[in-house]
Amino acid sequence: MKFFSTKPLAMALVSMLLASCMGNSRGTQQVTGSFTPISDEPQSTRDMTFTIEGHLDADAPDAATQYEKVTWTHFPSDVDELRQAQQQLGHSLGGAVALQLMAFEIYRHDRTAGEEAVRLVNHRNNHSSVLRQLSQHFSETTNPDDLYIQPYLVACNLEGATTDNHYSPTHPYSITVYWDKARQVEQASVYMGGGQLFYVHLLNPNYSTPERRVQVILNEGAQYLLIHNSPSLYTQCPPILGEWTYEMR
């Protein structure tokens, strides 16, 4: 069992983010934070550090200038760590998208934990479609000729990862999330649980359609932003030849 100690400075900075990220009209901001997962073995102690640069303003969305760049040093290794990450990233649109990729990576290593991770960061209407696709891309059956099995699916979405470098992303890991150009914010229907629905995308030049669109939802009374729809993040990415050898941190 893991216990967590959260750094006071990080929490103070996160509190500033929570108060401002979804409802002000300020310009670019940078928020930093970290937490230390502590296991029973002291030598395994490590820090997970993140930064959020920029601001997607839900009250005054500007698709021409606004963005959120999320950078992090390590992927959560289990659901407890993902939950800690959600406490710090789950109030920003870019953070919600990053959490989705983190949940995918947990699923790649542990299907049972991964299913819980997907349910944690996704709207209830989105669970089954995500899990169905991940079970195919991260199949437990090893077949080097099956190009639909893609252990590098998460890495493909990270900045710096290309087919030319065999999907070796830049470290620390990062994604940059922008508003959708056509629409940004709508009221969510009662069938979705009410609240607000946000339309964003990240850029992935590995695809012929580099704008990978994602819908994020904040239900009435909900604590965190959740992913409502994100097929662009798990649609088969351009395959690479040979074995993928990069080790995700």
Coordinates of C-alpha atoms in Angstrom, one line a residue, residues 1-4 36-46 77-78 81:
M1 CA 0.0 0.0 0.0
K2 CA 1.3 3.5 -0.9
F3 CA 1.0 6.6 1.1
F4 CA 1.5 10.1 -0.2
T36 CA 6.1 12.1 -3.8
P37 CA 4.7 8.6 -3.8
I38 CA 6.3 6.6 -1.0
S39 CA 6.4 2.8 -1.1
D40 CA 7.5 0.4 1.6
E41 CA 10.9 0.4 0.0
P42 CA 12.7 3.8 0.6
Q43 CA 14.9 3.4 -2.5
S44 CA 11.8 3.5 -4.8
T45 CA 10.8 7.0 -3.6
R46 CA 10.5 9.4 -6.5
S77 CA 2.4 3.7 -11.9
D78 CA -1.0 2.8 -10.4
E81 CA -0.8 7.8 -8.1

